[in-house]
C-alpha cells in the first residue's frame, strides 16, 4: 500500500495540477457520474469531537474511496491539528485498498483549486487587489489558487490575532512573494483589508459575519470558504441580498451545510432559485457567465468527487515518479 | 502510520488472544457501549462488486475505526482475493488515523474466535468429533478456534470440490494435526462428514441448505458462519425448528442479514423470541446456559465492535514488540 503524506503531496502535486483535477471532478459531477452517499458521523462526546466518514465513487473513472475527517477542537493544545484527515483510495478494478493520502493537505489544495476556478470564471482579467480573511489551514492554498489564475499585486490579510496575521503575511511573502510578484500586507482590521479589494476570500469558522456590504467596493467578488455548518456565517446577508450572482460548488451540499446561504434563505432574503448555478455547468461549457458587475459570491462546502479525483491524480503523479 | 498485513498479524496475534479480545467486545456490546452506525455500501455495477464502509466506535475504550470490505467476485480469476478488506483504526484521543490492519485476516480470526466462545458456552466438555463444511477463507480460523476451546479428536471436512477438500485436510493436518492432536479427514459427502459429529461448523456461501436435521446426531451443536444475506441459507429450517437453543452474536445484525433464521421466520417456523439470546449476555455472566440437549445453533454475522477491539489488541501487541 502506498502512503503519501503532506510533504509527499507537496513534492509532486502543484496548484496547477489541482485546478486540472478539480475541473475534471466538477465536470463528472455535472454529468451526474459521481456517487457520493450521505457521510457517516460519530460524535465523541468526551472530546467534543466528531469523526466523519465520507465514502464516494466515480465508477466511470474507476475511482472509489473514503475520506476520514476528525474534528477535535482540543488538539491544538497538544500541538496537533484540530482537523486531521486521511483519504483512502481503493483500486476500482479489484476493490483492494491501494493508497492512503494525507486528507488535510488534499482538502486544502482542492479547496484552493475550486475557489481559483470560480474566480477565474467570474473575475475580470485585470483584478489586482485581493484580501484574505483568516490565516488558518485553508488560507495558503486559497491564496496560491487565486495567484495561479490572476496577476494580483497585493493581498491584504486580516484575522482575529494581529500577531498571527503578521506572521502569516511574512510566511506568504517568503513562499509566494517573488514567485507571483505579489505583496502580502498584514492589516489590523477586516475593514482596512477589504476596502479596496477586487476579490475577498473568507476562510474563517465564524458564526457571525466578518464582512458586510458596506465594507466592500461596488464591484467585488467573494470566495466564501469557511461556512460548512448551518450555524456558520462569514458573509452578512446584506451581501447575499445585493449579489448580482451567486455560484456554488454543489447545490445539494450547500443547501445542507452553508449557513452563509441558509441563514439569508430562512430570513426570506433569497430563495433557492437565486443560487441555482453550480460551478460545474460553467466549467463544462454548458453555461456561460456574463458579468452584471456589483458583488458576486462563490460559496463552497466541498464534496467527495473533488477528493476522489485529486487523490487519484496525486497517486498517478506519485507512481510516475517512482 | 502503522501498517500490519496478514503475516504481521499471524506473527503476533494468536487465537487465544482473539478469544480474549472478542469476549471483551461482546461484553461492551452487551453493556450498550458500542456505537455501530449503518454501513454504507457502493455498488460497482461494471464489476458486479460492492464496497462496504463500516465505521464504528467504542467511546469508553477510546476506539474508533472503519472496516472497508470489497466484494469482487471476479477477483479470483485474477489470482486475487474475492473479498479484500482493510481495517482503519483512529486514535480516539486525537482523531488521527493511526493504523491500517489487514481486514481479511482480522475478520477470519474474530469470526473463529466468536464461534469458539459460543461452542465453549454450549458444548459439553467432552465432545470429540467435529465436522467442517466449507474450505474457504473462514474455515482454518473456525477450526483453530474450536480446537482452542475443546479437545477434538477428528475433524471431518466436506466441500463442493473433493479435490479441494483433500488439499485442505492435508493443510489442516500440517498446521494443526500435531499441535492439537487432531486428525483431519476429507469426506466425499456432507452426510458422511456430519453423521457422527458433536459439533458442525458451516462456512459456505450457499443459498440452499447444506445440512438438514436428518443428517445429524440427536445431540449436536452447529456454528453457522456463512449466511450473511437474507437469501443465504446453510442450515435447513428443520434444524432451526427442532433447535433446543438458538444463540446469536448480534440480534440486530442477524435480523437484518441471516437468511438461516430469516427464512424460517418468514415460513412461520420460528419467531423472533425463539432466538433472543445474544452471546454477550452469557460471556458477561448475565445469563447462564443450561443444556436441554438436542440440536443447538449459534448464528453469527459479525459486527463492528468485534473488529474494533481485535484491531486495537493487534495494534497493542504490535507496539509492545517494537
XYZ file of C-alpha atoms in Angstrom:
644
model
C 0.000 0.000 0.000
C 1.230 3.455 -0.877
C 1.271 6.184 1.781
C 1.581 9.806 0.716
C 1.965 12.373 3.486
C 1.820 16.179 3.283
C 5.372 16.671 2.076
C 4.894 13.790 -0.355
C 1.954 15.658 -1.878
C 3.817 18.973 -1.940
C 6.793 17.436 -3.733
C 4.810 16.171 -6.706
C 1.474 17.927 -6.978
C 1.082 21.602 -7.856
C -1.843 24.018 -7.667
C -1.995 23.902 -11.471
C -2.367 20.116 -11.227
C -5.100 20.570 -8.640
C -7.008 23.008 -10.831
C -6.944 20.470 -13.673
C -8.078 17.657 -11.343
C -10.881 19.703 -9.814
C -12.121 20.820 -13.234
C -12.401 17.141 -14.212
C -14.238 16.338 -10.977
C -16.674 19.231 -11.467
C -17.480 18.049 -14.968
C -18.060 14.477 -13.738
C -20.393 15.879 -11.083
C -22.174 17.962 -13.724
C -22.652 14.808 -15.829
C -24.167 13.005 -12.851
C -21.407 10.412 -12.874
C -20.405 10.769 -9.242
C -21.972 8.775 -6.443
C -21.493 10.359 -3.031
C -23.572 8.733 -0.251
C -24.511 10.615 2.896
C -21.483 10.735 5.175
C -21.466 8.913 8.498
C -20.627 10.914 11.571
C -19.603 9.659 15.011
C -19.737 12.095 17.916
C -17.003 11.646 20.512
C -18.708 13.352 23.423
C -15.774 13.150 25.834
C -13.542 15.016 23.352
C -16.269 17.296 21.981
C -15.100 15.794 18.739
C -16.597 14.304 15.609
C -15.273 11.724 13.174
C -16.681 11.878 9.674
C -16.509 9.016 7.186
C -17.151 10.190 3.643
C -17.205 7.452 1.007
C -17.600 8.194 -2.666
C -17.313 6.748 -6.138
C -16.934 7.808 -9.761
C -17.484 4.489 -11.453
C -16.743 5.657 -14.982
C -13.278 6.730 -13.781
C -12.849 3.572 -11.675
C -12.479 5.690 -8.522
C -13.661 4.567 -5.093
C -12.542 5.967 -1.773
C -13.363 7.301 1.636
C -12.151 10.455 3.326
C -11.888 10.328 7.096
C -12.043 13.715 8.790
C -11.799 14.149 12.559
C -12.772 17.422 14.191
C -11.000 17.537 17.569
C -11.068 21.077 18.981
C -8.734 20.099 21.825
C -5.904 19.004 19.551
C -4.298 22.433 19.152
C -3.405 22.474 22.836
C -1.428 19.290 22.276
C 0.377 20.849 19.309
C -1.672 18.748 16.905
C -4.016 19.646 14.058
C -7.615 20.317 15.045
C -8.914 18.616 11.916
C -6.678 15.674 10.988
C -7.756 13.794 7.893
C -6.758 10.937 5.627
C -8.064 9.927 2.220
C -8.213 6.207 1.456
C -8.286 5.233 -2.200
C -9.367 1.808 -3.428
C -8.423 0.125 -6.662
C -11.651 0.274 -8.643
C -10.595 -2.787 -10.666
C -10.073 -5.076 -7.676
C -11.575 -3.404 -4.606
C -8.230 -3.513 -2.790
C -7.253 -0.518 -0.660
C -4.293 0.888 -2.537
C -3.365 4.285 -1.139
C -3.652 6.455 1.914
C -3.105 10.138 1.229
C -2.967 12.971 3.755
C -6.510 14.302 3.675
C -5.736 17.619 5.340
C -3.401 18.785 2.565
C -5.621 17.225 -0.096
C -8.606 19.208 1.213
C -6.645 22.449 1.424
C -5.389 22.114 -2.138
C -8.689 21.063 -3.700
C -10.498 23.881 -1.900
C -7.897 26.380 -3.138
C -8.353 24.990 -6.627
C -12.141 25.152 -6.591
C -12.069 28.821 -5.494
C -9.474 29.538 -8.170
C -11.706 28.025 -10.850
C -14.681 30.109 -9.660
C -12.575 33.289 -9.530
C -11.283 32.584 -12.997
C -14.827 32.332 -14.337
C -16.266 35.340 -12.511
C -13.482 37.913 -12.052
C -12.329 40.330 -14.741
C -8.856 39.537 -16.086
C -7.318 42.715 -14.693
C -8.141 42.457 -10.974
C -5.124 43.477 -8.901
C -6.094 43.692 -5.247
C -7.135 40.797 -3.090
C -7.984 40.350 0.571
C -7.736 37.216 2.669
C -9.730 36.961 5.893
C -8.434 34.155 8.070
C -4.956 32.696 8.417
C -5.787 29.065 9.153
C -5.043 25.876 7.255
C -7.105 26.820 4.192
C -5.575 30.287 3.683
C -2.282 29.453 1.910
C -3.974 27.265 -0.712
C -6.697 29.865 -1.244
C -4.003 32.436 -1.921
C -1.959 30.125 -4.122
C -5.061 29.200 -6.127
C -6.004 32.800 -6.732
C -2.470 33.850 -7.671
C -2.351 30.963 -10.128
C -5.318 32.333 -12.122
C -4.894 36.128 -11.688
C -1.954 38.547 -11.532
C -2.564 40.018 -8.117
C -0.340 42.890 -6.902
C -1.326 42.936 -3.250
C -3.059 40.587 -0.855
C -4.284 42.277 2.309
C -4.605 39.895 5.205
C -6.692 40.177 8.354
C -7.553 37.791 11.161
C -8.571 37.886 14.813
C -4.989 37.927 16.099
C -2.861 40.663 14.547
C 0.267 38.887 15.705
C -0.697 35.778 13.749
C -1.652 37.959 10.787
C 1.846 39.481 10.692
C 3.493 36.060 10.926
C 1.223 34.733 8.197
C 1.877 37.702 5.883
C 5.608 37.158 6.354
C 5.261 33.493 5.527
C 3.213 34.266 2.415
C 5.795 36.844 1.285
C 8.501 34.203 1.639
C 6.518 31.489 -0.132
C 4.710 33.419 -2.843
C 6.092 36.992 -2.906
C 8.801 36.535 -5.502
C 7.161 33.647 -7.317
C 3.973 35.568 -8.127
C 5.285 39.149 -7.816
C 2.761 39.788 -5.058
C 2.987 41.749 -1.831
C 1.275 40.471 1.304
C 0.206 43.071 3.838
C -0.918 42.378 7.403
C -3.896 44.633 8.166
C -5.157 45.491 11.621
C -8.820 45.295 10.737
C -11.011 43.467 8.256
C -12.372 46.862 7.100
C -8.868 48.033 6.188
C -8.094 44.755 4.430
C -11.174 44.637 2.214
C -11.976 48.276 1.421
C -10.062 48.366 -1.895
C -10.185 44.666 -2.679
C -11.428 43.318 -6.012
C -11.535 39.827 -4.583
C -12.155 38.855 -0.977
C -11.684 35.340 0.328
C -13.119 34.402 3.706
C -11.771 31.242 5.312
C -12.807 31.506 8.929
C -15.040 29.347 11.113
C -17.016 32.375 12.256
C -20.619 32.153 13.379
C -21.112 35.882 12.879
C -20.406 37.717 9.609
C -16.841 39.000 9.210
C -17.698 41.171 6.192
C -20.754 43.179 5.209
C -21.754 45.086 2.072
C -20.786 48.494 3.442
C -17.139 47.472 3.824
C -16.744 46.496 0.196
C -16.208 48.151 -3.177
C -19.106 48.354 -5.620
C -17.569 45.695 -7.836
C -16.159 42.858 -5.802
C -16.035 39.060 -5.887
C -16.157 36.977 -2.734
C -14.987 33.420 -2.269
C -16.648 32.124 0.900
C -14.843 29.022 2.008
C -15.327 28.775 5.754
C -19.007 28.204 6.417
C -19.620 24.446 6.487
C -22.430 24.254 9.011
C -25.911 25.714 9.193
C -24.908 27.900 12.128
C -21.797 29.348 10.482
C -21.939 32.671 8.679
C -18.940 34.568 7.351
C -20.779 36.879 4.999
C -23.504 39.271 6.089
C -26.873 38.687 4.480
C -26.753 42.233 3.040
C -24.014 40.937 0.715
C -26.049 37.921 -0.269
C -29.138 40.097 -0.770
C -27.228 42.509 -3.006
C -25.335 39.892 -5.017
C -25.718 40.031 -8.805
C -24.620 36.390 -8.996
C -24.252 33.552 -6.503
C -22.351 30.482 -7.599
C -21.971 27.256 -5.598
C -19.801 24.176 -5.943
C -22.521 21.668 -5.082
C -26.128 22.676 -4.699
C -27.120 19.736 -2.521
C -24.154 20.250 -0.205
C -24.679 23.990 0.116
C -28.362 23.507 0.903
C -27.401 21.185 3.731
C -24.383 22.929 5.182
C -23.736 26.535 4.139
C -25.042 28.935 6.785
C -23.900 31.797 4.520
C -26.810 30.995 2.220
C -29.157 29.106 4.545
C -29.447 31.940 7.080
C -30.482 34.568 4.442
C -32.856 31.957 2.987
C -34.507 31.489 6.363
C -34.828 35.256 6.653
C -36.509 35.393 3.240
C -33.704 37.486 1.721
C -33.005 34.977 -1.033
C -34.669 31.903 -2.437
C -33.161 28.683 -3.692
C -33.580 29.848 -7.306
C -31.214 32.763 -6.576
C -28.263 30.379 -6.370
C -29.151 27.538 -8.646
C -25.912 27.635 -10.630
C -23.244 25.065 -9.981
C -19.625 25.715 -10.900
C -19.543 22.526 -12.984
C -22.056 23.925 -15.511
C -19.626 26.732 -16.331
C -16.545 24.511 -16.382
C -18.248 22.063 -18.731
C -19.276 24.945 -21.024
C -22.976 24.226 -20.577
C -23.475 27.717 -19.164
C -21.593 30.949 -19.881
C -21.029 33.622 -17.249
C -21.970 37.132 -18.289
C -20.943 39.738 -15.742
C -23.538 42.103 -14.398
C -20.957 43.809 -12.131
C -21.654 44.508 -8.477
C -20.978 41.921 -5.828
C -20.622 38.258 -6.763
C -20.292 35.333 -4.382
C -18.857 31.854 -4.721
C -19.894 29.570 -1.877
C -18.091 26.246 -1.469
C -18.573 23.430 1.011
C -16.620 20.817 -0.925
C -17.709 17.308 -1.865
C -16.361 13.842 -2.275
C -15.899 13.845 -6.039
C -13.210 16.539 -5.716
C -11.335 14.434 -3.175
C -11.516 11.313 -5.328
C -10.154 12.865 -8.498
C -7.474 14.887 -6.705
C -6.361 11.839 -4.685
C -6.176 9.713 -7.807
C -4.194 12.330 -9.727
C -1.781 12.656 -6.794
C -1.347 8.888 -6.828
C -0.789 8.857 -10.603
C 1.903 11.509 -10.309
C 3.450 9.640 -7.387
C 3.553 6.395 -9.360
C 5.029 8.082 -12.433
C 7.942 9.394 -10.297
C 8.993 6.092 -8.750
C 1.087 5.309 10.399
C 1.446 1.653 11.202
C 0.565 -0.974 8.594
C 0.003 -4.547 9.683
C -0.528 -7.117 6.939
C -1.651 -10.741 7.194
C 1.723 -12.159 8.137
C 2.207 -9.281 10.552
C -0.991 -10.310 12.334
C -0.069 -14.002 12.294
C 3.336 -13.312 13.839
C 1.982 -11.594 16.926
C -1.665 -12.396 17.483
C -2.936 -15.854 18.449
C -6.396 -17.406 18.524
C -6.229 -17.261 22.325
C -5.598 -13.519 22.052
C -8.551 -13.214 19.681
C -10.854 -15.086 22.050
C -9.913 -12.648 24.825
C -10.449 -9.627 22.540
C -13.792 -10.865 21.258
C -15.019 -11.620 24.796
C -14.242 -8.002 25.724
C -16.051 -6.743 22.616
C -19.107 -8.880 23.329
C -19.312 -7.544 26.870
C -19.033 -3.945 25.630
C -21.829 -4.665 23.163
C -23.900 -6.219 25.985
C -23.381 -3.056 28.059
C -24.592 -0.918 25.171
C -21.247 0.866 24.930
C -20.655 0.269 21.264
C -21.845 2.613 18.549
C -22.062 0.983 15.142
C -23.837 3.123 12.501
C -25.463 1.566 9.458
C -22.777 0.674 6.953
C -22.516 2.459 3.609
C -22.463 0.349 0.503
C -21.406 1.330 -3.009
C -22.371 -0.957 -5.881
C -19.824 -1.199 -8.668
C -22.123 -2.366 -11.425
C -19.429 -2.922 -14.040
C -17.589 -5.342 -11.728
C -20.708 -6.842 -10.145
C -18.944 -5.726 -6.999
C -19.771 -3.942 -3.781
C -17.630 -1.833 -1.491
C -18.770 -1.646 2.119
C -17.671 1.045 4.559
C -18.337 0.045 8.159
C -17.473 2.681 10.756
C -17.770 2.035 14.469
C -16.858 3.336 17.878
C -16.495 2.187 21.477
C -16.038 5.530 23.166
C -15.360 4.180 26.653
C -12.403 2.251 25.208
C -11.306 5.176 23.029
C -11.757 3.070 19.894
C -12.848 4.476 16.541
C -12.391 2.854 13.162
C -13.792 1.816 9.848
C -13.574 -1.530 8.104
C -13.566 -1.452 4.325
C -14.734 -4.658 2.681
C -14.885 -5.095 -1.085
C -16.804 -7.970 -2.614
C -15.386 -8.505 -6.104
C -16.481 -11.882 -7.471
C -14.192 -11.541 -10.500
C -11.017 -11.250 -8.441
C -10.364 -14.988 -8.127
C -9.803 -15.241 -11.883
C -7.004 -12.702 -11.489
C -5.469 -14.717 -8.654
C -6.699 -12.163 -6.120
C -8.961 -12.438 -3.106
C -12.675 -12.124 -3.824
C -13.247 -10.174 -0.618
C -10.252 -7.934 0.118
C -10.568 -5.878 3.267
C -8.691 -3.401 5.428
C -9.427 -2.112 8.910
C -8.526 1.506 9.633
C -8.070 2.427 13.268
C -8.117 6.019 14.544
C -6.523 7.356 17.688
C -9.529 8.064 19.902
C -7.556 10.711 21.808
C -6.677 12.800 18.757
C -8.788 11.617 15.824
C -5.677 10.845 13.762
C -5.691 7.736 11.602
C -3.062 5.590 13.257
C -3.160 2.066 11.836
C -4.244 0.065 8.844
C -4.630 -3.638 9.529
C -5.443 -6.389 7.041
C -9.186 -6.736 7.394
C -9.440 -10.129 5.739
C -7.297 -11.894 8.341
C -8.831 -9.819 11.140
C -12.310 -10.937 10.085
C -11.290 -14.585 9.790
C -9.720 -14.608 13.251
C -12.502 -12.741 15.036
C -15.116 -14.970 13.415
C -13.186 -18.070 14.505
C -12.987 -16.600 17.997
C -16.678 -15.770 18.238
C -17.658 -19.317 17.217
C -15.143 -20.713 19.704
C -16.699 -18.670 22.505
C -20.189 -19.877 21.592
C -19.008 -23.505 21.355
C -17.313 -23.177 24.720
C -20.556 -21.994 26.314
C -22.868 -24.502 24.658
C -20.914 -27.717 24.033
C -20.235 -30.352 26.692
C -16.590 -30.502 27.750
C -16.069 -33.981 26.321
C -17.080 -33.532 22.669
C -14.603 -35.291 20.416
C -15.865 -35.245 16.848
C -16.277 -32.172 14.706
C -17.243 -31.520 11.113
C -16.343 -28.563 8.942
C -18.448 -27.784 5.867
C -16.628 -25.416 3.537
C -12.909 -24.949 2.908
C -12.821 -21.205 2.165
C -11.109 -18.326 3.936
C -13.105 -18.683 7.152
C -12.518 -22.427 7.615
C -8.989 -22.508 9.116
C -9.840 -19.960 11.826
C -13.105 -21.750 12.612
C -11.147 -24.939 13.130
C -8.400 -23.248 15.127
C -10.976 -21.531 17.332
C -12.802 -24.765 18.082
C -9.596 -26.717 18.784
C -8.531 -23.967 21.163
C -11.584 -24.499 23.391
C -12.207 -28.266 23.006
C -10.035 -31.388 22.693
C -11.269 -32.643 19.362
C -10.001 -35.992 18.050
C -11.236 -35.778 14.486
C -12.468 -33.043 12.180
C -14.334 -34.365 9.149
C -14.246 -31.967 6.235
C -16.564 -31.693 3.258
C -16.975 -29.162 0.469
C -18.250 -28.972 -3.086
C -14.916 -29.970 -4.636
C -13.489 -33.183 -3.193
C -10.080 -32.302 -4.611
C -10.048 -29.042 -2.645
C -11.318 -30.889 0.407
C -8.350 -33.299 0.273
C -5.877 -30.438 -0.147
C -7.490 -28.545 2.700
C -7.476 -31.578 5.036
C -3.781 -32.063 4.276
C -3.078 -28.423 5.037
C -5.024 -28.622 8.319
C -3.139 -31.807 9.297
C 0.131 -29.980 8.686
C -0.907 -26.832 10.556
C -2.947 -28.201 13.437
C -2.559 -32.018 13.468
C 0.365 -32.287 15.840
C -0.319 -29.055 17.705
C -3.815 -30.071 18.800
C -3.525 -33.881 18.461
C -6.333 -33.829 15.923
C -6.875 -35.772 12.729
C -8.435 -34.092 9.705
C -10.344 -36.321 7.303
C -11.520 -35.350 3.834
C -15.023 -36.746 3.333
C -16.721 -37.226 -0.009
C -20.148 -36.065 1.134
C -21.567 -33.728 3.740
C -23.677 -36.637 5.061
C -20.546 -38.691 5.714
C -18.802 -35.723 7.359
C -21.557 -34.814 9.789
C -23.240 -38.110 10.709
C -21.166 -38.715 13.866
C -20.246 -35.109 14.601
C -20.843 -33.486 18.006
C -20.132 -30.070 16.502
C -20.747 -28.977 12.924
C -19.459 -25.707 11.521
C -20.850 -24.418 8.242
C -18.854 -21.724 6.478
C -20.185 -21.702 2.950
C -21.936 -19.032 0.898
C -24.722 -21.425 -0.037
C -28.232 -20.270 -0.865
C -29.631 -23.742 -0.267
C -29.175 -25.696 2.973
C -26.052 -27.855 3.127
C -27.216 -29.735 6.232
C -30.618 -30.877 7.489
C -31.822 -32.451 10.722
C -31.917 -35.998 9.337
C -28.157 -35.958 8.680
C -27.261 -35.135 12.251
C -26.912 -36.898 15.614
C -29.581 -36.329 18.269
C -27.249 -34.154 20.306
C -25.287 -31.788 18.123
C -24.167 -28.165 18.118
C -23.959 -26.120 14.938
C -21.934 -22.987 14.317
C -23.417 -21.297 11.254
C -20.959 -18.768 9.949
C -21.640 -18.405 6.252
C -25.091 -16.873 5.864
C -24.708 -13.098 5.754
C -27.538 -12.167 3.446
C -31.298 -12.643 3.548
C -31.135 -15.017 0.601
C -28.394 -17.239 2.039
C -29.253 -20.407 3.907
C -26.764 -23.035 5.048
C -28.964 -24.785 7.570
C -32.295 -26.375 6.723
C -35.258 -24.919 8.583
C -35.953 -28.368 10.068
C -32.822 -27.867 12.165
C -33.907 -24.401 13.240
C -37.406 -25.686 14.007
C -36.044 -28.528 16.134
C -33.373 -26.496 17.950
C -33.493 -26.529 21.760
C -31.464 -23.322 21.806
C -30.544 -20.681 19.223
C -27.819 -18.209 20.112
C -26.757 -15.206 18.024
C -23.829 -12.799 18.155
C -25.859 -9.666 17.446
C -29.625 -9.670 17.358
C -29.973 -6.576 15.197
C -27.435 -7.859 12.685
C -28.943 -11.330 12.466
C -32.429 -9.886 11.961
C -31.098 -7.900 9.026
C -28.782 -10.378 7.379
C -29.021 -14.024 8.439
C -31.104 -15.998 5.947
C -30.588 -19.057 8.173
C -33.006 -17.516 10.672
C -34.940 -15.076 8.483
C -36.147 -17.726 6.036
C -37.629 -19.986 8.794
C -39.130 -16.851 10.375
C -40.849 -15.954 7.113
C -42.161 -19.503 6.930
C -43.562 -19.204 10.458
C -41.301 -21.970 11.805
C -39.765 -19.729 14.459
C -40.426 -16.315 15.916
C -38.032 -13.616 16.999
C -38.459 -14.626 20.651
C -37.037 -18.063 19.812
C -33.585 -16.555 19.330
C -33.500 -13.580 21.607
C -30.254 -14.544 23.353
C -27.065 -12.765 22.448
C -23.705 -14.360 23.116
C -22.614 -11.304 25.128
C -25.204 -11.996 27.855
C -23.539 -15.341 28.545
C -19.990 -14.020 28.329
C -20.802 -11.224 30.758
C -22.369 -13.729 33.164
C -25.776 -12.066 32.981
C -27.273 -15.286 31.687
C -26.269 -18.897 32.306
C -26.626 -21.620 29.693
C -28.384 -24.749 30.888
C -28.271 -27.529 28.316
C -31.502 -29.132 27.217
C -29.638 -31.407 24.798
C -30.797 -31.936 21.228
C -29.672 -29.623 18.481
C -28.294 -26.178 19.320
C -27.379 -23.436 16.847
C -25.052 -20.460 17.013
C -25.664 -17.992 14.205
C -23.073 -15.254 13.607
C -22.989 -12.399 11.104
C -20.271 -10.387 12.843
C -20.341 -6.728 13.796
C -18.093 -3.719 14.055
C -17.366 -3.879 17.768
C -15.517 -7.175 17.285
C -13.346 -5.631 14.593
C -12.532 -2.580 16.695
C -11.392 -4.463 19.783
C -9.481 -7.104 17.838
C -7.755 -4.457 15.697
C -6.791 -2.471 18.752
C -5.429 -5.517 20.558
C -3.417 -6.468 17.467
C -2.005 -2.937 17.416
C -1.180 -3.083 21.125
C 0.691 -6.349 20.670
C 2.445 -4.944 17.626
C 3.565 -1.860 19.532
C 4.766 -3.893 22.505
C 7.046 -5.909 20.186
C 8.827 -2.993 18.520
